[in-house]
């Protein structure tokens, strides 16, 4: 059972998805549903003994192209809609005990091409207003399957984070005639103290206003609204900087670093975003020390105000020390 | 073969060709297998690329 319920107080949709209570929860590696199906093994989600990268519709979707009828009726106060949309899983590799960070850069480059493929297709669907590509990594952020994978949600509305970013970007453009994100990038490059790494196409930094200690943002130098705008060279530099950041994350506390990786792109609702929106990645890592997590608590959840118990200038400097050049090799 | 030397110089930009193969699972869900051809400039006797092409802020 799944439906959209509108919260009129903060004007946001909530997705109910009661069937997700029954989803597979931290299975042993031998019963991983994201591994290839071995000749004599149990049938996984992927009916082949090997693959490179695969995507498929989530078995327990929050949004579906053929949604069920809502279980409740809408009222004047409470809006209700079917949970139309699409939820896909992208499995990065057949190797169960690995991570995106441990993949060769060529595999990350391939994944970027899959992101482009899936974004292009979902972006064209009439019902879809926003395509959100993300990865939840680690039990600290609630992961239920350890096999390296990401997800793509195609929403039937523009979600609140994107709405808020777009409003700020439009306000900035009206006042200054420039892209807000380009201005942020320029300010970070001018200051320099929060830059973690950069290459010819992208810049990775912990922004002035970071909410999490190691909240790295990756911006393309060129004003692009989505992954579809990236050139062949930019795809390469995107993979290169992602690999740099992911490896530095794992070195930071000598652990497989948990995070939420969120790809922010322009909406898919046929609006005009060329001047105002700038595609970028944001990482939200919950670790603030080797043995300590940052929890969202009273101020963050109840007041919407984050308290960051570190300085971005210091955490960026720490992370910068751990960045190493990427070794590209032919496969 | 290393694609980057000690001075961190990138020696070329690879071309990626993505192939997709679609199938429908038993319960009706769509699944796509992706495979790729990656070609490096050196494979085509090229050893440079036009850095101006990507632009800067």
mmCIF file of C-alpha atoms in Angstrom:
data_model
loop_
_atom_site.group_PDB
_atom_site.id
_atom_site.type_symbol
_atom_site.label_atom_id
_atom_site.label_comp_id
_atom_site.label_asym_id
_atom_site.label_seq_id
_atom_site.Cartn_x
_atom_site.Cartn_y
_atom_site.Cartn_z
ATOM 1 C CA UNK A 1 0.000 0.000 0.000
ATOM 2 C CA UNK A 2 1.454 3.336 -1.033
ATOM 3 C CA UNK A 3 0.116 6.854 -1.508
ATOM 4 C CA UNK A 4 1.079 10.520 -1.326
ATOM 5 C CA UNK A 5 -0.299 12.524 1.590
ATOM 6 C CA UNK A 6 0.071 16.298 1.612
ATOM 7 C CA UNK A 7 1.193 18.126 4.734
ATOM 8 C CA UNK A 8 -0.505 21.555 4.472
ATOM 9 C CA UNK A 9 1.502 22.975 7.372
ATOM 10 C CA UNK A 10 4.877 22.821 5.635
ATOM 11 C CA UNK A 11 3.450 22.177 2.178
ATOM 12 C CA UNK A 12 5.293 18.934 1.550
ATOM 13 C CA UNK A 13 4.253 15.533 0.273
ATOM 14 C CA UNK A 14 4.839 12.445 2.413
ATOM 15 C CA UNK A 15 4.982 9.019 0.760
ATOM 16 C CA UNK A 16 3.412 6.174 2.702
ATOM 17 C CA UNK A 17 4.805 2.785 1.655
ATOM 18 C CA UNK A 18 3.718 0.164 4.150
ATOM 19 C CA UNK A 19 4.880 -2.732 1.957
ATOM 20 C CA UNK A 20 8.477 -1.588 2.505
ATOM 21 C CA UNK A 21 8.270 -2.902 6.094
ATOM 22 C CA UNK A 22 8.764 -6.355 4.588
ATOM 23 C CA UNK A 23 11.833 -5.573 2.491
ATOM 24 C CA UNK A 24 14.980 -7.645 2.764
ATOM 25 C CA UNK A 25 16.935 -6.539 5.819
ATOM 26 C CA UNK A 26 20.695 -7.110 6.090
ATOM 27 C CA UNK A 27 20.744 -10.644 4.638
ATOM 28 C CA UNK A 28 23.921 -12.779 4.905
ATOM 29 C CA UNK A 29 26.253 -12.353 1.912
ATOM 30 C CA UNK A 30 25.289 -15.801 0.600
ATOM 31 C CA UNK A 31 21.689 -14.604 0.236
ATOM 32 C CA UNK A 32 22.359 -11.137 -1.150
ATOM 33 C CA UNK A 33 19.590 -10.264 -3.652
ATOM 34 C CA UNK A 34 21.916 -7.931 -5.565
ATOM 35 C CA UNK A 35 24.566 -10.569 -6.374
ATOM 36 C CA UNK A 36 24.485 -12.380 -9.717
ATOM 37 C CA UNK A 37 22.469 -15.611 -9.748
ATOM 38 C CA UNK A 38 24.997 -18.435 -9.593
ATOM 39 C CA UNK A 39 24.358 -21.613 -11.579
ATOM 40 C CA UNK A 40 23.612 -23.609 -8.431
ATOM 41 C CA UNK A 41 22.596 -20.701 -6.193
ATOM 42 C CA UNK A 42 19.317 -19.184 -5.141
ATOM 43 C CA UNK A 43 17.671 -16.815 -7.626
ATOM 44 C CA UNK A 44 18.634 -13.225 -6.894
ATOM 45 C CA UNK A 45 17.190 -10.069 -8.461
ATOM 46 C CA UNK A 46 19.710 -10.440 -11.288
ATOM 47 C CA UNK A 47 19.048 -13.575 -13.357
ATOM 48 C CA UNK A 48 22.557 -14.010 -14.773
ATOM 49 C CA UNK A 49 25.830 -15.430 -13.478
ATOM 50 C CA UNK A 50 27.664 -12.196 -14.238
ATOM 51 C CA UNK A 51 27.081 -8.584 -15.219
ATOM 52 C CA UNK A 52 28.885 -5.254 -15.363
ATOM 53 C CA UNK A 53 26.301 -2.699 -14.170
ATOM 54 C CA UNK A 54 22.589 -3.382 -13.941
ATOM 55 C CA UNK A 55 19.491 -1.340 -13.111
ATOM 56 C CA UNK A 56 16.019 -2.593 -12.285
ATOM 57 C CA UNK A 57 12.745 -1.486 -10.775
ATOM 58 C CA UNK A 58 12.771 -1.776 -6.988
ATOM 59 C CA UNK A 59 10.857 -4.804 -5.692
ATOM 60 C CA UNK A 60 9.608 -2.615 -2.821
ATOM 61 C CA UNK A 61 9.006 0.729 -4.547
ATOM 62 C CA UNK A 62 7.821 3.891 -2.854
ATOM 63 C CA UNK A 63 6.681 5.153 -6.266
ATOM 64 C CA UNK A 64 5.350 3.108 -9.162
ATOM 65 C CA UNK A 65 4.376 3.688 -12.786
ATOM 66 C CA UNK A 66 1.187 1.755 -11.999
ATOM 67 C CA UNK A 67 0.373 2.962 -8.480
ATOM 68 C CA UNK A 68 -2.266 1.425 -6.278
ATOM 69 C CA UNK A 69 -5.405 3.360 -5.367
ATOM 70 C CA UNK A 70 -4.863 5.437 -2.207
ATOM 71 C CA UNK A 71 -6.243 3.846 0.938
ATOM 72 C CA UNK A 72 -7.835 7.113 2.066
ATOM 73 C CA UNK A 73 -9.834 9.882 0.408
ATOM 74 C CA UNK A 74 -8.574 13.427 0.058
ATOM 75 C CA UNK A 75 -10.294 16.237 1.973
ATOM 76 C CA UNK A 76 -10.181 20.013 1.559
ATOM 77 C CA UNK A 77 -7.383 20.090 4.110
ATOM 78 C CA UNK A 78 -5.509 16.895 3.337
ATOM 79 C CA UNK A 79 -4.447 16.234 -0.252
ATOM 80 C CA UNK A 80 -4.027 12.600 -1.331
ATOM 81 C CA UNK A 81 -2.613 11.324 -4.616
ATOM 82 C CA UNK A 82 -1.543 7.961 -5.991
ATOM 83 C CA UNK A 83 2.187 7.367 -5.523
ATOM 84 C CA UNK A 84 2.997 7.555 -9.214
ATOM 85 C CA UNK A 85 6.621 7.563 -10.277
ATOM 86 C CA UNK A 86 9.507 5.157 -10.482
ATOM 87 C CA UNK A 87 12.069 3.692 -8.098
ATOM 88 C CA UNK A 88 15.083 1.937 -9.549
ATOM 89 C CA UNK A 89 18.100 0.209 -8.068
ATOM 90 C CA UNK A 90 21.485 0.546 -9.799
ATOM 91 C CA UNK A 91 23.951 -2.213 -8.890
ATOM 92 C CA UNK A 92 27.471 -0.927 -9.415
ATOM 93 C CA UNK A 93 29.334 -4.228 -9.619
ATOM 94 C CA UNK A 94 28.823 -7.985 -9.230
ATOM 95 C CA UNK A 95 31.393 -7.947 -6.383
ATOM 96 C CA UNK A 96 29.477 -8.158 -3.118
ATOM 97 C CA UNK A 97 32.249 -7.147 -0.733
ATOM 98 C CA UNK A 98 33.295 -3.886 -2.302
ATOM 99 C CA UNK A 99 32.128 -0.297 -2.542
ATOM 100 C CA UNK A 100 32.021 2.536 -5.030
ATOM 101 C CA UNK A 101 35.236 3.832 -3.470
ATOM 102 C CA UNK A 102 37.039 0.568 -4.173
ATOM 103 C CA UNK A 103 35.944 0.391 -7.801
ATOM 104 C CA UNK A 104 38.502 1.293 -10.469
ATOM 105 C CA UNK A 105 37.875 4.777 -11.901
ATOM 106 C CA UNK A 106 36.804 3.172 -15.179
ATOM 107 C CA UNK A 107 33.867 1.568 -13.340
ATOM 108 C CA UNK A 108 32.855 4.953 -11.907
ATOM 109 C CA UNK A 109 33.050 6.391 -15.429
ATOM 110 C CA UNK A 110 30.736 3.603 -16.616
ATOM 111 C CA UNK A 111 28.343 4.378 -13.771
ATOM 112 C CA UNK A 112 28.196 8.029 -14.835
ATOM 113 C CA UNK A 113 27.080 6.846 -18.259
ATOM 114 C CA UNK A 114 24.379 4.723 -16.619
ATOM 115 C CA UNK A 115 23.229 7.776 -14.633
ATOM 116 C CA UNK A 116 22.980 9.688 -17.905
ATOM 117 C CA UNK A 117 21.039 6.837 -19.538
ATOM 118 C CA UNK A 118 18.544 6.522 -16.707
ATOM 119 C CA UNK A 119 18.185 10.293 -16.213
ATOM 120 C CA UNK A 120 17.505 10.809 -19.928
ATOM 121 C CA UNK A 121 14.821 8.129 -19.978
ATOM 122 C CA UNK A 122 13.049 9.143 -16.760
ATOM 123 C CA UNK A 123 13.315 12.845 -17.633
ATOM 124 C CA UNK A 124 11.186 12.122 -20.709
ATOM 125 C CA UNK A 125 8.325 10.502 -18.779
ATOM 126 C CA UNK A 126 5.273 12.765 -18.648
ATOM 127 C CA UNK A 127 4.470 11.851 -15.056
ATOM 128 C CA UNK A 128 7.979 12.551 -13.760
ATOM 129 C CA UNK A 129 8.778 16.027 -12.429
ATOM 130 C CA UNK A 130 12.095 15.325 -10.724
ATOM 131 C CA UNK A 131 14.741 12.608 -11.087
ATOM 132 C CA UNK A 132 16.854 12.048 -8.000
ATOM 133 C CA UNK A 133 19.954 9.854 -8.193
ATOM 134 C CA UNK A 134 21.460 8.940 -4.840
ATOM 135 C CA UNK A 135 23.348 6.384 -2.803
ATOM 136 C CA UNK A 136 22.853 5.457 0.833
ATOM 137 C CA UNK A 137 26.052 3.809 2.032
ATOM 138 C CA UNK A 138 26.531 2.074 5.359
ATOM 139 C CA UNK A 139 24.305 0.923 8.171
ATOM 140 C CA UNK A 140 24.845 4.316 9.839
ATOM 141 C CA UNK A 141 22.521 5.826 7.223
ATOM 142 C CA UNK A 142 20.052 2.943 7.290
ATOM 143 C CA UNK A 143 21.306 0.725 4.478
ATOM 144 C CA UNK A 144 19.580 -2.673 4.394
ATOM 145 C CA UNK A 145 21.734 -4.280 1.661
ATOM 146 C CA UNK A 146 25.523 -4.042 1.735
ATOM 147 C CA UNK A 147 26.101 -4.901 -1.921
ATOM 148 C CA UNK A 148 27.348 -1.697 -3.639
ATOM 149 C CA UNK A 149 24.347 -0.006 -5.191
ATOM 150 C CA UNK A 150 22.584 3.289 -5.603
ATOM 151 C CA UNK A 151 19.008 4.268 -6.248
ATOM 152 C CA UNK A 152 17.014 6.534 -8.522
ATOM 153 C CA UNK A 153 13.667 8.013 -7.525
ATOM 154 C CA UNK A 154 11.543 9.666 -10.198
ATOM 155 C CA UNK A 155 9.043 11.817 -8.307
ATOM 156 C CA UNK A 156 5.689 13.109 -9.608
ATOM 157 C CA UNK A 157 6.493 16.467 -7.973
ATOM 158 C CA UNK A 158 9.555 18.626 -7.400
ATOM 159 C CA UNK A 159 10.737 17.701 -3.888
ATOM 160 C CA UNK A 160 11.263 20.372 -1.215
ATOM 161 C CA UNK A 161 15.070 20.490 -1.245
ATOM 162 C CA UNK A 162 15.057 21.229 -4.971
ATOM 163 C CA UNK A 163 12.217 23.750 -4.543
ATOM 164 C CA UNK A 164 14.189 25.589 -1.881
ATOM 165 C CA UNK A 165 17.393 25.576 -3.929
ATOM 166 C CA UNK A 166 15.540 26.826 -6.990
ATOM 167 C CA UNK A 167 13.891 29.671 -5.097
ATOM 168 C CA UNK A 168 17.248 30.809 -3.737
ATOM 169 C CA UNK A 169 18.818 30.457 -7.182
ATOM 170 C CA UNK A 170 16.058 32.481 -8.850
ATOM 171 C CA UNK A 171 16.237 35.195 -6.174
ATOM 172 C CA UNK A 172 20.005 35.389 -6.639
ATOM 173 C CA UNK A 173 19.697 35.527 -10.416
ATOM 174 C CA UNK A 174 17.141 38.328 -10.192
ATOM 175 C CA UNK A 175 19.353 40.347 -7.858
ATOM 176 C CA UNK A 176 22.734 39.654 -9.414
ATOM 177 C CA UNK A 177 22.163 38.319 -12.903
ATOM 178 C CA UNK A 178 24.375 35.335 -12.177
ATOM 179 C CA UNK A 179 23.964 31.669 -11.233
ATOM 180 C CA UNK A 180 23.970 31.264 -7.447
ATOM 181 C CA UNK A 181 25.944 28.037 -7.656
ATOM 182 C CA UNK A 182 28.559 29.622 -9.949
ATOM 183 C CA UNK A 183 28.866 32.405 -7.360
ATOM 184 C CA UNK A 184 29.360 29.855 -4.556
ATOM 185 C CA UNK A 185 31.983 28.041 -6.613
ATOM 186 C CA UNK A 186 33.774 31.281 -7.396
ATOM 187 C CA UNK A 187 33.750 32.289 -3.714
ATOM 188 C CA UNK A 188 35.114 28.900 -2.653
ATOM 189 C CA UNK A 189 37.862 29.009 -5.287
ATOM 190 C CA UNK A 190 38.799 32.559 -4.308
ATOM 191 C CA UNK A 191 38.989 31.684 -0.628
ATOM 192 C CA UNK A 192 40.620 28.327 -1.242
ATOM 193 C CA UNK A 193 40.667 27.176 2.382
ATOM 194 C CA UNK A 194 37.736 24.783 1.977
ATOM 195 C CA UNK A 195 38.814 23.211 -1.324
ATOM 196 C CA UNK A 196 39.457 19.486 -0.886
ATOM 197 C CA UNK A 197 40.494 18.736 -4.456
ATOM 198 C CA UNK A 198 39.973 19.936 -7.995
ATOM 199 C CA UNK A 199 40.699 18.899 -11.523
ATOM 200 C CA UNK A 200 40.169 20.400 -14.965
ATOM 201 C CA UNK A 201 36.420 19.829 -14.920
ATOM 202 C CA UNK A 202 35.270 19.751 -11.273
ATOM 203 C CA UNK A 203 35.913 21.184 -7.819
ATOM 204 C CA UNK A 204 35.328 19.339 -4.530
ATOM 205 C CA UNK A 205 34.953 21.433 -1.382
ATOM 206 C CA UNK A 206 33.339 21.562 2.036
ATOM 207 C CA UNK A 207 31.227 24.688 1.720
ATOM 208 C CA UNK A 208 31.352 27.699 4.024
ATOM 209 C CA UNK A 209 27.859 26.730 5.226
ATOM 210 C CA UNK A 210 28.389 22.962 5.674
ATOM 211 C CA UNK A 211 25.956 21.269 8.047
ATOM 212 C CA UNK A 212 27.965 18.050 8.463
ATOM 213 C CA UNK A 213 31.689 17.945 9.356
ATOM 214 C CA UNK A 214 32.682 16.220 6.104
ATOM 215 C CA UNK A 215 29.908 17.508 3.840
ATOM 216 C CA UNK A 216 31.754 17.561 0.523
ATOM 217 C CA UNK A 217 30.104 19.205 -2.473
ATOM 218 C CA UNK A 218 31.327 18.539 -6.001
ATOM 219 C CA UNK A 219 30.539 21.182 -8.637
ATOM 220 C CA UNK A 220 31.317 21.149 -12.340
ATOM 221 C CA UNK A 221 33.331 24.247 -13.240
ATOM 222 C CA UNK A 222 31.080 24.810 -16.223
ATOM 223 C CA UNK A 223 27.454 25.815 -15.715
ATOM 224 C CA UNK A 224 25.517 22.595 -16.376
ATOM 225 C CA UNK A 225 21.965 21.791 -15.287
ATOM 226 C CA UNK A 226 22.177 17.988 -15.308
ATOM 227 C CA UNK A 227 24.506 15.095 -16.045
ATOM 228 C CA UNK A 228 23.181 15.169 -19.608
ATOM 229 C CA UNK A 229 25.055 18.432 -20.199
ATOM 230 C CA UNK A 230 28.449 16.927 -19.382
ATOM 231 C CA UNK A 231 30.916 16.510 -22.235
ATOM 232 C CA UNK A 232 33.045 13.421 -22.752
ATOM 233 C CA UNK A 233 35.937 15.164 -21.022
ATOM 234 C CA UNK A 234 33.723 16.250 -18.135
ATOM 235 C CA UNK A 235 32.456 12.674 -17.647
ATOM 236 C CA UNK A 236 36.078 11.641 -17.246
ATOM 237 C CA UNK A 237 36.904 14.410 -14.785
ATOM 238 C CA UNK A 238 33.691 13.683 -12.880
ATOM 239 C CA UNK A 239 34.761 10.048 -12.405
ATOM 240 C CA UNK A 240 38.260 11.206 -11.494
ATOM 241 C CA UNK A 241 37.143 13.583 -8.732
ATOM 242 C CA UNK A 242 34.534 11.162 -7.375
ATOM 243 C CA UNK A 243 37.227 8.517 -7.004
ATOM 244 C CA UNK A 244 39.500 11.018 -5.241
ATOM 245 C CA UNK A 245 36.828 12.040 -2.744
ATOM 246 C CA UNK A 246 35.582 8.496 -2.067
ATOM 247 C CA UNK A 247 39.097 7.191 -1.423
ATOM 248 C CA UNK A 248 39.872 10.137 0.881
ATOM 249 C CA UNK A 249 36.646 9.428 2.788
ATOM 250 C CA UNK A 250 37.677 5.805 3.383
ATOM 251 C CA UNK A 251 41.150 6.868 4.523
ATOM 252 C CA UNK A 252 39.772 9.473 6.938
ATOM 253 C CA UNK A 253 38.797 7.076 9.728
ATOM 254 C CA UNK A 254 40.278 3.932 8.132
ATOM 255 C CA UNK A 255 36.832 2.545 7.556
ATOM 256 C CA UNK A 256 34.350 2.115 4.745
ATOM 257 C CA UNK A 257 32.958 5.617 5.157
ATOM 258 C CA UNK A 258 29.154 5.886 5.365
ATOM 259 C CA UNK A 259 27.370 8.652 3.526
ATOM 260 C CA UNK A 260 24.344 9.773 1.596
ATOM 261 C CA UNK A 261 25.432 10.881 -1.864
ATOM 262 C CA UNK A 262 22.826 13.167 -3.436
ATOM 263 C CA UNK A 263 22.920 14.286 -7.052
ATOM 264 C CA UNK A 264 21.130 17.607 -7.400
ATOM 265 C CA UNK A 265 19.860 18.255 -10.917
ATOM 266 C CA UNK A 266 17.310 20.471 -12.593
ATOM 267 C CA UNK A 267 13.678 19.330 -12.401
ATOM 268 C CA UNK A 268 12.075 17.378 -15.226
ATOM 269 C CA UNK A 269 8.857 19.383 -15.351
ATOM 270 C CA UNK A 270 9.562 21.309 -18.562
ATOM 271 C CA UNK A 271 10.350 24.488 -16.609
ATOM 272 C CA UNK A 272 13.169 26.816 -17.601
ATOM 273 C CA UNK A 273 16.270 26.148 -15.537
ATOM 274 C CA UNK A 274 19.116 26.894 -17.949
ATOM 275 C CA UNK A 275 20.198 30.100 -16.240
ATOM 276 C CA UNK A 276 19.484 29.302 -12.614
ATOM 277 C CA UNK A 277 20.258 25.674 -11.834
ATOM 278 C CA UNK A 278 23.718 24.166 -11.588
ATOM 279 C CA UNK A 279 24.049 20.402 -11.282
ATOM 280 C CA UNK A 280 26.195 19.230 -8.378
ATOM 281 C CA UNK A 281 26.725 16.425 -5.880
ATOM 282 C CA UNK A 282 26.371 16.757 -2.127
ATOM 283 C CA UNK A 283 27.643 14.173 0.363
ATOM 284 C CA UNK A 284 26.036 13.966 3.809
ATOM 285 C CA UNK A 285 28.357 11.767 5.904
ATOM 286 C CA UNK A 286 27.109 11.028 9.429
ATOM 287 C CA UNK A 287 30.567 10.441 10.945
ATOM 288 C CA UNK A 288 32.080 13.299 12.929
ATOM 289 C CA UNK A 289 34.909 11.221 14.450
ATOM 290 C CA UNK A 290 36.259 7.688 14.207
ATOM 291 C CA UNK A 291 33.836 6.420 16.829
ATOM 292 C CA UNK A 292 31.138 9.085 16.763
ATOM 293 C CA UNK A 293 28.156 9.805 14.591
ATOM 294 C CA UNK A 294 26.319 13.053 14.133
ATOM 295 C CA UNK A 295 22.641 12.461 14.789
ATOM 296 C CA UNK A 296 19.880 14.727 13.601
ATOM 297 C CA UNK A 297 18.264 15.750 16.879
ATOM 298 C CA UNK A 298 16.265 18.543 18.470
ATOM 299 C CA UNK A 299 17.612 21.577 16.659
ATOM 300 C CA UNK A 300 17.990 19.857 13.288
ATOM 301 C CA UNK A 301 14.638 18.024 13.264
ATOM 302 C CA UNK A 302 12.462 20.320 15.325
ATOM 303 C CA UNK A 303 13.807 23.695 14.252
ATOM 304 C CA UNK A 304 15.472 22.904 10.936
ATOM 305 C CA UNK A 305 18.745 24.400 12.132
ATOM 306 C CA UNK A 306 21.881 22.309 11.920
ATOM 307 C CA UNK A 307 24.629 22.552 14.486
ATOM 308 C CA UNK A 308 27.998 21.633 13.005
ATOM 309 C CA UNK A 309 30.545 20.987 15.727
ATOM 310 C CA UNK A 310 33.475 21.502 13.385
ATOM 311 C CA UNK A 311 34.830 24.201 11.091
ATOM 312 C CA UNK A 312 34.679 23.484 7.355
ATOM 313 C CA UNK A 313 38.127 25.085 6.933
ATOM 314 C CA UNK A 314 39.626 22.497 9.292
ATOM 315 C CA UNK A 315 37.770 19.426 8.055
ATOM 316 C CA UNK A 316 38.526 20.376 4.437
ATOM 317 C CA UNK A 317 42.224 20.668 5.273
ATOM 318 C CA UNK A 318 42.145 17.245 6.945
ATOM 319 C CA UNK A 319 40.439 15.640 3.980
ATOM 320 C CA UNK A 320 42.684 17.412 1.468
ATOM 321 C CA UNK A 321 45.734 15.741 3.037
ATOM 322 C CA UNK A 322 44.215 12.358 2.226
ATOM 323 C CA UNK A 323 43.491 12.981 -1.451
ATOM 324 C CA UNK A 324 45.666 11.012 -3.815
ATOM 325 C CA UNK A 325 45.952 11.023 -7.611
ATOM 326 C CA UNK A 326 43.753 8.555 -9.436
ATOM 327 C CA UNK A 327 45.498 5.757 -11.248
ATOM 328 C CA UNK A 328 43.656 5.217 -14.504
ATOM 329 C CA UNK A 329 44.358 1.917 -16.179
ATOM 330 C CA UNK A 330 42.959 0.189 -19.184
ATOM 331 C CA UNK A 331 40.622 -2.685 -18.436
ATOM 332 C CA UNK B 1 49.143 0.641 -18.511
ATOM 333 C CA UNK B 2 49.250 3.714 -16.298
ATOM 334 C CA UNK B 3 47.237 6.622 -17.600
ATOM 335 C CA UNK B 4 48.659 9.235 -15.281
ATOM 336 C CA UNK B 5 52.309 9.967 -14.556
ATOM 337 C CA UNK B 6 53.940 11.131 -11.358
ATOM 338 C CA UNK B 7 53.253 14.761 -12.162
ATOM 339 C CA UNK B 8 49.554 13.977 -12.182
ATOM 340 C CA UNK B 9 49.233 14.679 -15.863
ATOM 341 C CA UNK B 10 46.228 13.109 -17.491
ATOM 342 C CA UNK B 11 47.256 11.697 -20.800
ATOM 343 C CA UNK B 12 43.954 11.340 -22.552
ATOM 344 C CA UNK B 13 40.205 11.223 -22.345
ATOM 345 C CA UNK B 14 38.558 7.872 -22.993
ATOM 346 C CA UNK B 15 35.507 7.411 -25.141
ATOM 347 C CA UNK B 16 32.756 5.323 -23.544
ATOM 348 C CA UNK B 17 30.110 3.507 -25.536
ATOM 349 C CA UNK B 18 27.238 2.133 -23.481
ATOM 350 C CA UNK B 19 25.149 -0.805 -24.634
ATOM 351 C CA UNK B 20 21.902 -1.712 -22.910
ATOM 352 C CA UNK B 21 19.996 -4.972 -22.944
ATOM 353 C CA UNK B 22 16.498 -4.863 -21.514
ATOM 354 C CA UNK B 23 14.588 -7.730 -20.007
ATOM 355 C CA UNK B 24 11.406 -8.156 -17.973
ATOM 356 C CA UNK B 25 11.552 -10.100 -14.717
ATOM 357 C CA UNK B 26 8.985 -12.732 -13.809
ATOM 358 C CA UNK B 27 6.920 -10.271 -11.763
ATOM 359 C CA UNK B 28 6.829 -7.713 -14.580
ATOM 360 C CA UNK B 29 9.577 -5.400 -13.396
ATOM 361 C CA UNK B 30 12.007 -4.002 -15.957
ATOM 362 C CA UNK B 31 15.717 -4.744 -15.714
ATOM 363 C CA UNK B 32 18.557 -3.403 -17.854
ATOM 364 C CA UNK B 33 21.991 -4.974 -18.249
ATOM 365 C CA UNK B 34 24.640 -2.440 -19.225
ATOM 366 C CA UNK B 35 27.943 -3.201 -20.857
ATOM 367 C CA UNK B 36 30.533 -0.823 -22.184
ATOM 368 C CA UNK B 37 33.308 -0.286 -24.678
ATOM 369 C CA UNK B 38 35.992 2.079 -23.410
ATOM 370 C CA UNK B 39 38.473 3.374 -25.957
ATOM 371 C CA UNK B 40 41.514 5.364 -24.902
ATOM 372 C CA UNK B 41 43.106 7.933 -27.190
ATOM 373 C CA UNK B 42 46.331 5.932 -27.195
ATOM 374 C CA UNK B 43 44.395 3.022 -28.575
ATOM 375 C CA UNK B 44 43.632 5.214 -31.553
ATOM 376 C CA UNK B 45 47.145 6.688 -31.761
ATOM 377 C CA UNK B 46 46.025 9.941 -30.157
ATOM 378 C CA UNK B 47 47.911 11.334 -27.220
ATOM 379 C CA UNK B 48 46.303 14.662 -26.508
ATOM 380 C CA UNK B 49 42.930 16.302 -26.203
ATOM 381 C CA UNK B 50 41.577 19.803 -26.381
ATOM 382 C CA UNK B 51 41.338 21.007 -22.791
ATOM 383 C CA UNK B 52 39.684 24.236 -23.940
ATOM 384 C CA UNK B 53 36.684 22.203 -24.998
ATOM 385 C CA UNK B 54 35.401 21.708 -21.468
ATOM 386 C CA UNK B 55 35.382 25.368 -20.393
ATOM 387 C CA UNK B 56 36.007 26.929 -16.998
ATOM 388 C CA UNK B 57 34.227 29.269 -14.632
#
